Tab-separated table of C-alpha atoms and ligand atoms in Angstrom:
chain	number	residue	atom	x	y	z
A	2	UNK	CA	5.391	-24.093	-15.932
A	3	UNK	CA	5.687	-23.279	-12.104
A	4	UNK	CA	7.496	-19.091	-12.041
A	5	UNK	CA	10.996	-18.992	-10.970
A	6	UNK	CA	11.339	-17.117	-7.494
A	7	UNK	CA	14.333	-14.511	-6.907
A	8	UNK	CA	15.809	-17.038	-4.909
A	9	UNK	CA	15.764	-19.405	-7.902
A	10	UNK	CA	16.623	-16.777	-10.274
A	11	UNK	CA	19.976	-15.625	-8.474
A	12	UNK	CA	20.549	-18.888	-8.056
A	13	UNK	CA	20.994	-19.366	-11.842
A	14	UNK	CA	22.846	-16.231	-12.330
A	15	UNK	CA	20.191	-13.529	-13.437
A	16	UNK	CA	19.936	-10.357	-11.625
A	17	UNK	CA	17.298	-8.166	-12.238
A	18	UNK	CA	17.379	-4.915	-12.511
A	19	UNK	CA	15.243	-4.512	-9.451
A	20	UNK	CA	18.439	-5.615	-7.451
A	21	UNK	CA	21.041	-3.591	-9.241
A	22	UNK	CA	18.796	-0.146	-8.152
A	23	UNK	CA	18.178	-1.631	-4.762
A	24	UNK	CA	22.190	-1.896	-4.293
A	25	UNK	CA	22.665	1.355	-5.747
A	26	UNK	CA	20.035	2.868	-3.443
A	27	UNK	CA	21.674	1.244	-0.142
A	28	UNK	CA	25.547	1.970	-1.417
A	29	UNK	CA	25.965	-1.719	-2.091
A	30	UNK	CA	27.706	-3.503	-4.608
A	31	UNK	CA	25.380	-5.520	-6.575
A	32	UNK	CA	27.595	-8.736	-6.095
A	33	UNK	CA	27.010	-8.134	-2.262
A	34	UNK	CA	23.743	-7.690	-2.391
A	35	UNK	CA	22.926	-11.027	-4.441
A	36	UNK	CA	25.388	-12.396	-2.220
A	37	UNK	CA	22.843	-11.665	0.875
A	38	UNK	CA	19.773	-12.596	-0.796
A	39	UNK	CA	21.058	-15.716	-2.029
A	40	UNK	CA	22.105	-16.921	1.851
A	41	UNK	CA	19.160	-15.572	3.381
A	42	UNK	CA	20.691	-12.883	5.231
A	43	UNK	CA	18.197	-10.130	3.271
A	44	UNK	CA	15.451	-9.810	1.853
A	45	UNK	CA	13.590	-7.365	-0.708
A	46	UNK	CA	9.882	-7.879	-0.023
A	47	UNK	CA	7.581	-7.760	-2.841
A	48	UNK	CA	4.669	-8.908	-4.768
A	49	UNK	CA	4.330	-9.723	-8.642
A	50	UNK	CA	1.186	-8.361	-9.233
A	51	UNK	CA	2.260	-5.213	-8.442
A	52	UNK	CA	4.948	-2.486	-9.056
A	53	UNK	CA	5.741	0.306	-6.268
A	54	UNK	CA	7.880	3.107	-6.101
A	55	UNK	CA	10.039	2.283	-3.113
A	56	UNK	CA	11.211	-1.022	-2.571
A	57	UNK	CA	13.432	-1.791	0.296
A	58	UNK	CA	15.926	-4.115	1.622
A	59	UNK	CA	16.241	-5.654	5.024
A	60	UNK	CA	18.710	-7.190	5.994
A	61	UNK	CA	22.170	-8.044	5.286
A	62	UNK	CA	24.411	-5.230	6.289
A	63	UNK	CA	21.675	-2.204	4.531
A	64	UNK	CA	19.974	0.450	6.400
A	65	UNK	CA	17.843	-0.366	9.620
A	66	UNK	CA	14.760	-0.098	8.045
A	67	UNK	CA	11.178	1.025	9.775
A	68	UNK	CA	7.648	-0.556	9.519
A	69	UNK	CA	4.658	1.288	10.951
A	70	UNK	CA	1.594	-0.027	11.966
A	71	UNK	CA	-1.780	1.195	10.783
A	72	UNK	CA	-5.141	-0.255	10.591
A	73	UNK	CA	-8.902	0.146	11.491
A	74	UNK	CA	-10.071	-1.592	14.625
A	75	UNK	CA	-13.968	-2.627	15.557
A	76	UNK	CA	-14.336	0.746	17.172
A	77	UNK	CA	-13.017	2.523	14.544
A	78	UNK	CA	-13.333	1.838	10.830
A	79	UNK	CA	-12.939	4.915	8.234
A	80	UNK	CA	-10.592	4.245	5.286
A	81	UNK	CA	-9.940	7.813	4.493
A	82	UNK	CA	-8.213	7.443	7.922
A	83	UNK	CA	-6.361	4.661	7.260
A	84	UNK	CA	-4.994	6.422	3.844
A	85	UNK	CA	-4.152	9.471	6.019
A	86	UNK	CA	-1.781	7.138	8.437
A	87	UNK	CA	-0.190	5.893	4.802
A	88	UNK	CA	0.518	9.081	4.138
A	89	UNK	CA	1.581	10.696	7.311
A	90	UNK	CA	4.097	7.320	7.785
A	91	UNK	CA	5.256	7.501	4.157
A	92	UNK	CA	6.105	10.798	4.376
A	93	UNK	CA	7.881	10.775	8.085
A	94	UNK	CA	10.133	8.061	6.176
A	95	UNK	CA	8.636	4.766	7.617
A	96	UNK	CA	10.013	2.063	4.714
A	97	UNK	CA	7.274	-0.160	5.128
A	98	UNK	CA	3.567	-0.061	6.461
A	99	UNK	CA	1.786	-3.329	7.901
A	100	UNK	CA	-2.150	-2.605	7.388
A	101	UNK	CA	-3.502	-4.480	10.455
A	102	UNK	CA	-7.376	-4.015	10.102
A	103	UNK	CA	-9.615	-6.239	11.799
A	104	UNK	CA	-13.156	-3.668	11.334
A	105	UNK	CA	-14.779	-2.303	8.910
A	106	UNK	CA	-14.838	-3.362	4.859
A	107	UNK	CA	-11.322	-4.931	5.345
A	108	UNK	CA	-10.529	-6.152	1.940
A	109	UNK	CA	-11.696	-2.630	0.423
A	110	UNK	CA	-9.021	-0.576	3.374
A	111	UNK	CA	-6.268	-3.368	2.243
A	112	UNK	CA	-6.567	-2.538	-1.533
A	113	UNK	CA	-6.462	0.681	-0.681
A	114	UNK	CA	-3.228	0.829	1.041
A	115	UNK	CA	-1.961	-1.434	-1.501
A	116	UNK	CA	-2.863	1.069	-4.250
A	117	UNK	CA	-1.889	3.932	-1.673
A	118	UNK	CA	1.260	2.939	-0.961
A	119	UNK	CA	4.824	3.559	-2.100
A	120	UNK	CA	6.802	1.182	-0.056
A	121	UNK	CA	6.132	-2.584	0.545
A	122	UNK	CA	2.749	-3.115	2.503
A	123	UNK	CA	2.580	-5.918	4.887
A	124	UNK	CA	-0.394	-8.025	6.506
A	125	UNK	CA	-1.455	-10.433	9.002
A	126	UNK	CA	-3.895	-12.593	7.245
A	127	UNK	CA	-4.657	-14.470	10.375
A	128	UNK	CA	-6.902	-11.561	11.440
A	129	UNK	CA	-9.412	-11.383	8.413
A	130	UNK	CA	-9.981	-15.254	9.036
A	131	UNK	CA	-10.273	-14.335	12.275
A	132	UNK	CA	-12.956	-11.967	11.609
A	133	UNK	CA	-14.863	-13.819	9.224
A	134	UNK	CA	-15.038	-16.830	11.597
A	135	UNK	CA	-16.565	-14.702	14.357
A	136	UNK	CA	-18.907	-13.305	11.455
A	137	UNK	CA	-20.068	-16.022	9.742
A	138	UNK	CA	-19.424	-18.988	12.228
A	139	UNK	CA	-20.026	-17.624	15.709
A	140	UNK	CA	-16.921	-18.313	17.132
A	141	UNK	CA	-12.914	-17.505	15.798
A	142	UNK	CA	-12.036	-21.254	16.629
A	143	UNK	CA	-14.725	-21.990	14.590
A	144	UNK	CA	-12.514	-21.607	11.499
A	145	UNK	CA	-10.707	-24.588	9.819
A	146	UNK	CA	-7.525	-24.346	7.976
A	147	UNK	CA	-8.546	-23.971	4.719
A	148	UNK	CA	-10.530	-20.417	6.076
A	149	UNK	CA	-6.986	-19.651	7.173
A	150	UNK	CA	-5.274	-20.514	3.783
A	151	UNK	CA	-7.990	-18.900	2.111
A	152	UNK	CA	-7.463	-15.395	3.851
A	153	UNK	CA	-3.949	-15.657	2.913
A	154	UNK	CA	-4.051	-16.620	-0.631
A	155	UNK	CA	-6.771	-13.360	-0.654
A	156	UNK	CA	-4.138	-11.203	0.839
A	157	UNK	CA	-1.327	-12.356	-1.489
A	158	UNK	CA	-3.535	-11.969	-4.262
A	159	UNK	CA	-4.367	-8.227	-3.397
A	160	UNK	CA	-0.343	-7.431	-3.986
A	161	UNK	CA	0.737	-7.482	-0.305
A	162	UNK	CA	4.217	-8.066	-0.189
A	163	UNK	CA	4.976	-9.721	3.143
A	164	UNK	CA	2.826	-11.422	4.982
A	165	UNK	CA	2.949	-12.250	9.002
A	166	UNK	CA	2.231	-15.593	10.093
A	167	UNK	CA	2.304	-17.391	13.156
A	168	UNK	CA	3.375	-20.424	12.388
A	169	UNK	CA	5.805	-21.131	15.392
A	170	UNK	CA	2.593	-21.313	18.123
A	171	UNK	CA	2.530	-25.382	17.709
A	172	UNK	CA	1.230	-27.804	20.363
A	173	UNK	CA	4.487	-28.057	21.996
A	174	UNK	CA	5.253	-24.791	22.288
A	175	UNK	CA	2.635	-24.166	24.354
A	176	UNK	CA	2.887	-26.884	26.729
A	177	UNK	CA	6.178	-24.708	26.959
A	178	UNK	CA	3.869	-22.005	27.749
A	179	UNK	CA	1.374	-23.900	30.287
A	180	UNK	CA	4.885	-25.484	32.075
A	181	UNK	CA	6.188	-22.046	32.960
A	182	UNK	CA	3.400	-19.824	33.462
A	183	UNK	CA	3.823	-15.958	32.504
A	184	UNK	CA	2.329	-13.124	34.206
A	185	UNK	CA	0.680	-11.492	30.475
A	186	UNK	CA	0.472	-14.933	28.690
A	187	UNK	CA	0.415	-14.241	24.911
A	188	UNK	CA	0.147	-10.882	23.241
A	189	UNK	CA	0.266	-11.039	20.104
A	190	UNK	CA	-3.757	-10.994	18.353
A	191	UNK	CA	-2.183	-13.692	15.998
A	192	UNK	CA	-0.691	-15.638	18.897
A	193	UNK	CA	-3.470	-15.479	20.869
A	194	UNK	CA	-6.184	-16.972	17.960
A	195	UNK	CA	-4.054	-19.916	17.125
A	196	UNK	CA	-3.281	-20.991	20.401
A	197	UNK	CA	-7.009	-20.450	21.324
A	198	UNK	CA	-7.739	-22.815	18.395
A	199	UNK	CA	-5.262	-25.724	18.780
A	200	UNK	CA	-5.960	-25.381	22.679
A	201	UNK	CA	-10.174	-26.052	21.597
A	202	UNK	CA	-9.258	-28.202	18.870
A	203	UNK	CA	-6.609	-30.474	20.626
A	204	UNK	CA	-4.769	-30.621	17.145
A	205	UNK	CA	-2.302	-29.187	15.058
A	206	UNK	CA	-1.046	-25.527	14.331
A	207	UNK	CA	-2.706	-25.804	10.548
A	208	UNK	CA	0.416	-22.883	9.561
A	209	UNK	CA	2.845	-25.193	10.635
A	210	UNK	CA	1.249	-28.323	9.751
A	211	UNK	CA	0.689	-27.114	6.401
A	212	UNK	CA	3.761	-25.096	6.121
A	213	UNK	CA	4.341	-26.628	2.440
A	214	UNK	CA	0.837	-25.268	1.662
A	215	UNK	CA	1.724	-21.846	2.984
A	216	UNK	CA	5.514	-21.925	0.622
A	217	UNK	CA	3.291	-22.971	-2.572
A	218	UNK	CA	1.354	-19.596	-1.851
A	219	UNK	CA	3.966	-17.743	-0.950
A	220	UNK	CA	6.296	-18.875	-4.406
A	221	UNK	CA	3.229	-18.002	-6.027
A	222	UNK	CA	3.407	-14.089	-5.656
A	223	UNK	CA	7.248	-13.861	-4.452
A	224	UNK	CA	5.745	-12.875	-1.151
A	225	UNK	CA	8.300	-12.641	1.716
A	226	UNK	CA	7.213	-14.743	4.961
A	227	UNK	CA	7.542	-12.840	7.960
A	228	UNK	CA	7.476	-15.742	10.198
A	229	UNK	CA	5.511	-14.746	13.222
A	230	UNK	CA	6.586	-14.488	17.404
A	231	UNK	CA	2.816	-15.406	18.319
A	232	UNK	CA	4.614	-15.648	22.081
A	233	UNK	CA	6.430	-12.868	22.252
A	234	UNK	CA	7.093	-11.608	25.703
A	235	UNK	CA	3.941	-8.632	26.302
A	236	UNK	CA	6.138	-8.069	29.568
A	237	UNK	CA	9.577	-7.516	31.019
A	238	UNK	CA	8.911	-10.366	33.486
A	239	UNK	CA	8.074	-12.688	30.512
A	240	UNK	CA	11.317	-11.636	28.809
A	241	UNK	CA	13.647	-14.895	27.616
A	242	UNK	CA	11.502	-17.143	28.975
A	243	UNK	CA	11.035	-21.017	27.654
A	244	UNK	CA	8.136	-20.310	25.492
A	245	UNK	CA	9.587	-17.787	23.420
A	246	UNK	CA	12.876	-19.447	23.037
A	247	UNK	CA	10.799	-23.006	22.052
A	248	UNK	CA	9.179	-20.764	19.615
A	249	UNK	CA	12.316	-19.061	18.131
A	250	UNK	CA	13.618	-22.888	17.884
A	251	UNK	CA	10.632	-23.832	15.677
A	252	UNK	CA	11.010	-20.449	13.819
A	253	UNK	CA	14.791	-21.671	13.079
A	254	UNK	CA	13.415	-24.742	11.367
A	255	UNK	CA	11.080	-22.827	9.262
A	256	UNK	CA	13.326	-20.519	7.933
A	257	UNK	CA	15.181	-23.775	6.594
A	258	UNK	CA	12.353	-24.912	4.795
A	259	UNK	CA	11.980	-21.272	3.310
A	260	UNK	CA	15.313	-21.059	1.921
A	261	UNK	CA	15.130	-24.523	0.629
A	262	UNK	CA	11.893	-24.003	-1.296
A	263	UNK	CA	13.030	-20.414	-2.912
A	264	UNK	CA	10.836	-18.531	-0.546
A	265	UNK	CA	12.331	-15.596	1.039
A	266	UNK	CA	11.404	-15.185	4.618
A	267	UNK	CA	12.130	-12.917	7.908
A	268	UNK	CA	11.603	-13.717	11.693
A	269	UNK	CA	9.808	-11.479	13.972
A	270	UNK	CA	10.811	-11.056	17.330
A	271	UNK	CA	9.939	-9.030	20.789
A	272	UNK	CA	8.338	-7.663	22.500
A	273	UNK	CA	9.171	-6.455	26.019
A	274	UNK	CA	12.516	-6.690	27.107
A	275	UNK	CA	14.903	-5.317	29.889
A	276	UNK	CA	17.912	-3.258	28.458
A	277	UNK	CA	20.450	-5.661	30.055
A	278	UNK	CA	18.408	-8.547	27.967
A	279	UNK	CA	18.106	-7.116	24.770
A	280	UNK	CA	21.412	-7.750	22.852
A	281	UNK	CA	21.683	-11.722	24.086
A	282	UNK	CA	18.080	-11.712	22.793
A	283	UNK	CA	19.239	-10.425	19.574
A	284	UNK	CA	22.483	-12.728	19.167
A	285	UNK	CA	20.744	-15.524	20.208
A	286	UNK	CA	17.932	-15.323	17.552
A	287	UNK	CA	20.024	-14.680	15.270
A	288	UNK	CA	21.573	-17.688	15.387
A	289	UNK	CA	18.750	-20.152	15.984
A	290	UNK	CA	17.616	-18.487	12.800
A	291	UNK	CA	20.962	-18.788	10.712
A	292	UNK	CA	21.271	-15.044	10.427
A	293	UNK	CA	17.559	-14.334	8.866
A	294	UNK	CA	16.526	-11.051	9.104
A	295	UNK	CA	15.365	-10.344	12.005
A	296	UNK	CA	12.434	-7.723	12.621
A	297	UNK	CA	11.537	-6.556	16.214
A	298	UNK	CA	8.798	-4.626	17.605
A	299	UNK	CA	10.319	-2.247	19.598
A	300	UNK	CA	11.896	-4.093	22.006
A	301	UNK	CA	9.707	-1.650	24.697
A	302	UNK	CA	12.368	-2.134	27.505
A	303	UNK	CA	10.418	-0.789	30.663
A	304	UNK	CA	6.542	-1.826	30.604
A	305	UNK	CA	5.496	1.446	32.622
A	306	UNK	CA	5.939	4.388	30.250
A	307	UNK	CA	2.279	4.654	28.653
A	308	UNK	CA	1.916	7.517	26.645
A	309	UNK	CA	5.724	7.139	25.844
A	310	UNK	CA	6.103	3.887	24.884
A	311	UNK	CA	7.769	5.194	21.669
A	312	UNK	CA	10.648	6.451	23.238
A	313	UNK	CA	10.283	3.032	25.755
A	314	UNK	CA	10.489	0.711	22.190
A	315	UNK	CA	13.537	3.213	20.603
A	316	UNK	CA	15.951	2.565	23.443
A	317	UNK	CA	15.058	-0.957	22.999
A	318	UNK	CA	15.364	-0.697	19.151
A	319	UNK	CA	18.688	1.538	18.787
A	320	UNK	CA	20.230	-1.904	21.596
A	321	UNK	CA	18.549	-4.188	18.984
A	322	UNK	CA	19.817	-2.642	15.714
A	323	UNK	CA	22.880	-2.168	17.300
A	324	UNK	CA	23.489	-5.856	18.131
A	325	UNK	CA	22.558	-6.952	14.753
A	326	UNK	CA	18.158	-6.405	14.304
A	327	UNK	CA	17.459	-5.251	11.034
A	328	UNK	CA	13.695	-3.852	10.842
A	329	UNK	CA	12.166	-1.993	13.932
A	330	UNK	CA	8.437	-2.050	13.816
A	331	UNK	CA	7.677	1.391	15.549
A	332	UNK	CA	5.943	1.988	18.412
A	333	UNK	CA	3.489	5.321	18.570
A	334	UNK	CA	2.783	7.064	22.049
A	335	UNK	CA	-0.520	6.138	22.123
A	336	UNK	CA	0.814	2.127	22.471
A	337	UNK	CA	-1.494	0.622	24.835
A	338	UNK	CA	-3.806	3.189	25.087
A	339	UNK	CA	-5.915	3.099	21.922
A	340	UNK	CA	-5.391	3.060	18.049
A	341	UNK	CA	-2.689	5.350	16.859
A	342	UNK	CA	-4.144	8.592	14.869
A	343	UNK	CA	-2.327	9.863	11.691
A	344	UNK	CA	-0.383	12.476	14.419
A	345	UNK	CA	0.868	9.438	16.530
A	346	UNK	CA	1.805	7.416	13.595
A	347	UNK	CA	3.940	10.423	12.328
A	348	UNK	CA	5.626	10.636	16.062
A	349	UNK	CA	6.052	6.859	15.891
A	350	UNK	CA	7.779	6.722	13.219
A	351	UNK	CA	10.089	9.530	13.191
A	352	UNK	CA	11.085	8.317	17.182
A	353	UNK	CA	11.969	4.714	15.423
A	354	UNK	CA	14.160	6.732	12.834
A	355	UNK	CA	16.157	7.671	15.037
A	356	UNK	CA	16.632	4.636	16.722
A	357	UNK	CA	17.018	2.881	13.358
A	358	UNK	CA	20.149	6.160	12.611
A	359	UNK	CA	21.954	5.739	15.638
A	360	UNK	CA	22.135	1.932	15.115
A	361	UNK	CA	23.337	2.428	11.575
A	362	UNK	CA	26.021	5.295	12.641
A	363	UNK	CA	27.207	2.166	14.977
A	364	UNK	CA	27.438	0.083	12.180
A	365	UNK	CA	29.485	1.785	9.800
A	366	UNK	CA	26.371	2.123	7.448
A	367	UNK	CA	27.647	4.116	4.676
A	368	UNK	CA	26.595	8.114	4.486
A	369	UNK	CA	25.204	7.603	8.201
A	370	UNK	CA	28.196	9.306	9.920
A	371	UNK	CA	28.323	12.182	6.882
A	372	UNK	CA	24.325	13.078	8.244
A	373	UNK	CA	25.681	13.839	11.237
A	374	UNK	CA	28.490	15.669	10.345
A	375	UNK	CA	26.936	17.911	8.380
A	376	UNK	CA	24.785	19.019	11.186
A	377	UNK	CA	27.430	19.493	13.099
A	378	UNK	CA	29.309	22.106	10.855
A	379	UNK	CA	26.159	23.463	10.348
A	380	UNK	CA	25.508	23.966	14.148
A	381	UNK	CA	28.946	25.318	14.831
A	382	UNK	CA	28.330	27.815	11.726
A	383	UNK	CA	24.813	28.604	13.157
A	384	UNK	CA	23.889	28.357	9.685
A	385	UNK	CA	20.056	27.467	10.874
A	386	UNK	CA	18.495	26.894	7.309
A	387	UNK	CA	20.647	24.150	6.985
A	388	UNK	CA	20.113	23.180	10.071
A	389	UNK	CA	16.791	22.883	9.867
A	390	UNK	CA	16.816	21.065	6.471
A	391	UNK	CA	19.308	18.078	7.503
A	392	UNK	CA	16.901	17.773	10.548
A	393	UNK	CA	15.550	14.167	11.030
A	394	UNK	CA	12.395	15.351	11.370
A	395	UNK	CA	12.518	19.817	9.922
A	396	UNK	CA	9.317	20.034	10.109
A	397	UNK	CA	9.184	19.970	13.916
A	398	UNK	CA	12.823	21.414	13.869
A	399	UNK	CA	10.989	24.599	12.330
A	400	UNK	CA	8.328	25.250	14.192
A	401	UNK	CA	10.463	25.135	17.432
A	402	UNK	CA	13.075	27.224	16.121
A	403	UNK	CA	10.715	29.867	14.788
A	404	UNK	CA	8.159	29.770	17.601
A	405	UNK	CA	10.929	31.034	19.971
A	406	UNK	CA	13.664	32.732	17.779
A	407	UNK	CA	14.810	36.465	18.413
A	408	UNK	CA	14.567	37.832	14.571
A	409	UNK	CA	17.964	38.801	13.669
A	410	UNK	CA	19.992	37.107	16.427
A	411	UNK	CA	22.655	34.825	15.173
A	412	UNK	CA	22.719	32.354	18.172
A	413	UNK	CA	19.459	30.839	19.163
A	414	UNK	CA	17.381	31.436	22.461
A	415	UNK	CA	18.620	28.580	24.456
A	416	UNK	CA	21.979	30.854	25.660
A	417	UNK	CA	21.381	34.458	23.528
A	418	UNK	CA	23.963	36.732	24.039
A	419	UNK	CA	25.972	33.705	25.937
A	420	UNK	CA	25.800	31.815	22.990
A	421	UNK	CA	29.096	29.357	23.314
A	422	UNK	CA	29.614	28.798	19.553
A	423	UNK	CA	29.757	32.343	18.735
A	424	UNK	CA	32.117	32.783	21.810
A	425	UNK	CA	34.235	30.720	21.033
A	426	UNK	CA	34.804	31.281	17.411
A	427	UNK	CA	35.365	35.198	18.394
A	428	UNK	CA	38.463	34.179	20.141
A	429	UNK	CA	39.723	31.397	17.670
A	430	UNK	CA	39.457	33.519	14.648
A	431	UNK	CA	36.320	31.845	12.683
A	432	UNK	CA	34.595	33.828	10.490
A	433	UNK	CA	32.176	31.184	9.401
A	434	UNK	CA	29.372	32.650	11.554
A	435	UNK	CA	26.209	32.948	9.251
A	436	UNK	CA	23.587	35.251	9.937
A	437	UNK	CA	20.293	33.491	11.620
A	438	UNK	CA	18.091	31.754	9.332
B	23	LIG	S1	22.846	29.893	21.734
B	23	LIG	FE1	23.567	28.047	22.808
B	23	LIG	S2	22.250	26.415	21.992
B	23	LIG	FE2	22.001	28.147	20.604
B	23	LIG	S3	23.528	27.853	18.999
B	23	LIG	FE3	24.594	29.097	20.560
B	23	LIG	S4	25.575	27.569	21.896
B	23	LIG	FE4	24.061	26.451	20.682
């Protein structure tokens, strides 16, 4: 007998347990959670053949939640490096990883992860068929759609829990494309191979064609479908342009078919765009998409900050989250410039915290606001352990603080003897003035 997805199982009535700790974790009821799970709003990705420790939600009204990135490239290919970046993003609070590998043993670096990591890992199966075309057949065009199907029922079987996959690059989208030329084109690796092979092929997206195919896989391990934006905009210029609207359309469609066959499923979106762009962008995908979750990478909203792009992508992300994004993919300095290393993952992903925070103090999120305010009494106490512990990132809170802190001085550096808190409280009466440190 076919398995019952959690889609079909809420839909009779049974919650597991899995949900009940996943509201408790996010300060939901349990009734609202099913309630968001069951219209499509969230989503809890994971895989059946495996257990982790962290599970997440994204989506419907929870937490802005972070993915990061990691992943050997041709030019570099250690899996002890890879692991590192788990670790490093894992423990900077990232509540998902994507392994993206495309060199080296790639099946042996995705097992690893999977086995590695905590939270729910993520893939883009595309790539690996990708790879293995241009290894075995000469050419990536060269593969056919059961090479693609093939990579992802190997991914799914290796306990990913959400998979990326392009299926909104169809034919017509890209005579979209070719009818209103862009200055970068497409962007996206996954983007970029499918269009190259319906372009060469003159048929078919096989991921859309055989989107039935795909939901029989995906039922199959309860894997959620993070449904691809293979032409999102790689510039400002390209921003909200025909292409990637006729591709958000199709993505709409899909996440019907999704919810009708019991598969959960997510939509990814941009990309690069201008400030001024970002929350229309946001609104408007989320309706096309009837509300899905909607997960964004970045939005980078100036194309010119290389070496910052992390801080480029969190002003786009905090806009995004803000109007109603759910999951920021960060975005690590080294963007553009080369593969991230375990030090720029750690950066990346403690940057798209804080995007992801300030977006969730906007939205009411519950305990978001009592974060801050803790600081805050702990600042105007200069109580600097505690300080230092509700820190979004303490580690780097700590070594700035000590590297420049008078010992025995209650006020920091930054004013000294000047120090406005302590001022102030002289002439107001406080006495909740702790010593430094
Ligand atoms: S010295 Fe200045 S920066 Fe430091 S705690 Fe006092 S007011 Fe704040």
């Amino acid at each position: 007998m076919r398995r019952r997805t959690l889609l079909e199982e809420l839909r009779l009535g049974a919650v597991p347990p899995m949900v009940e700790e996943l509201a408790a974790a996010e300060g939901m009821e349990t009734g609202d959670l099913v309630d968001v799970l069951l219209d499509g709003t969230a989503v809890t990705p994971y895989n059946i053949t495996r257990t982790m420790d962290k599970p997440c939600v994204v989506g419907g009204g929870s937490r802005i939640k972070v993915n990061a990135n990691i992943g050997t490239s041709s030019d570099y290919t250690g899996m002890e490096d890879e692991l590192v970046k788990v670790r490093a993003a894992v423990e900077a609070g990232a509540d998902t990883v994507m392994d993206l590998s495309t060199g080296g043993p790639i099946d042996r670096v995705r097992d690893a992860v999977v086995a590695a990591s905590p939270v729910p890992v993520g893939s883009v199966p595309i790539y690996q068929a990708a790879v293995r075309a241009q290894d075995e057949k000469g050419s990536i065009v060269a593969m056919d759609p059961d090479d693609m199907f093939r990579a992802i029922e190997d991914h799914c079987a290796s306990g990913v829990d959400f998979i990326t996959v392009h299926c909104g690059v169809t034919g017509k989208v890209l005579e979209a494309l070719k009818a209103n030329p862009r200055v970068a084109d497409i962007v996206s690796r996954g983007g970029a191979f499918l269009a190259g092979w319906i372009l060469h092929h003159g048929e078919e997206n096989p991921l859309y064609a055989g989107f039935d195919r795909l939901l029989d896989i995906a039922r199959k391990y309860e894997v959620t479908l993070s449904l691809g934006d293979g032409l999102r905009p790689g510039c400002i210029e390209d921003a909200s342009d025909a292409a990637q609207v006729a591709e958000l359309v199709v993505l709409g469609e899909l996440v019907k078919r999704c919810r009708e066959a019991g598969v959960q499923c997510m939509v990814e979106g941009p990309g690069h765009i201008p400030l001024h762009q970002v929350e229309a962008n946001i609104r408007m995908a989320k309706g096309i998409t009837r509300g899905a979750p909607f997960y964004v990478l970045g939005p980078l909203v100036t194309d010119v900050a290389a070496g910052y792009d992390h801080i480029a992508a969190a002003m786009g992300g905090a806009i995004a989250a803000m109007a109603g994004a759910d999951f920021l993919c960060y975005v690590t300095p080294r963007e553009h410039l080369g593969l991230p290393t375990a030090e720029d993952v750690r950066e990346g992903v403690i940057v798209t915290r804080i995007a992801a925070h300030a977006a969730d103090i906007a939205r009411g999120i519950p305990g978001a606001r009592d974060w801050d305010l803790s600081m805050s009494r702990a600042r105007k106490g200069l109580q600097w352990e505690e300080q230092l512990e509700l820190a979004l990132d303490p580690v780097k809170a700590r070594r700035l603080f000590g590297e420049r802190q008078v010992e025995g001085e209650k006020a920091c550096t930054m004013c000294g003897d000047f120090c406005a808190m302590r001022f102030v409280s002289d002439y107001l009466g406080r006495e909740d003035i702790s010593e430094c440190g």
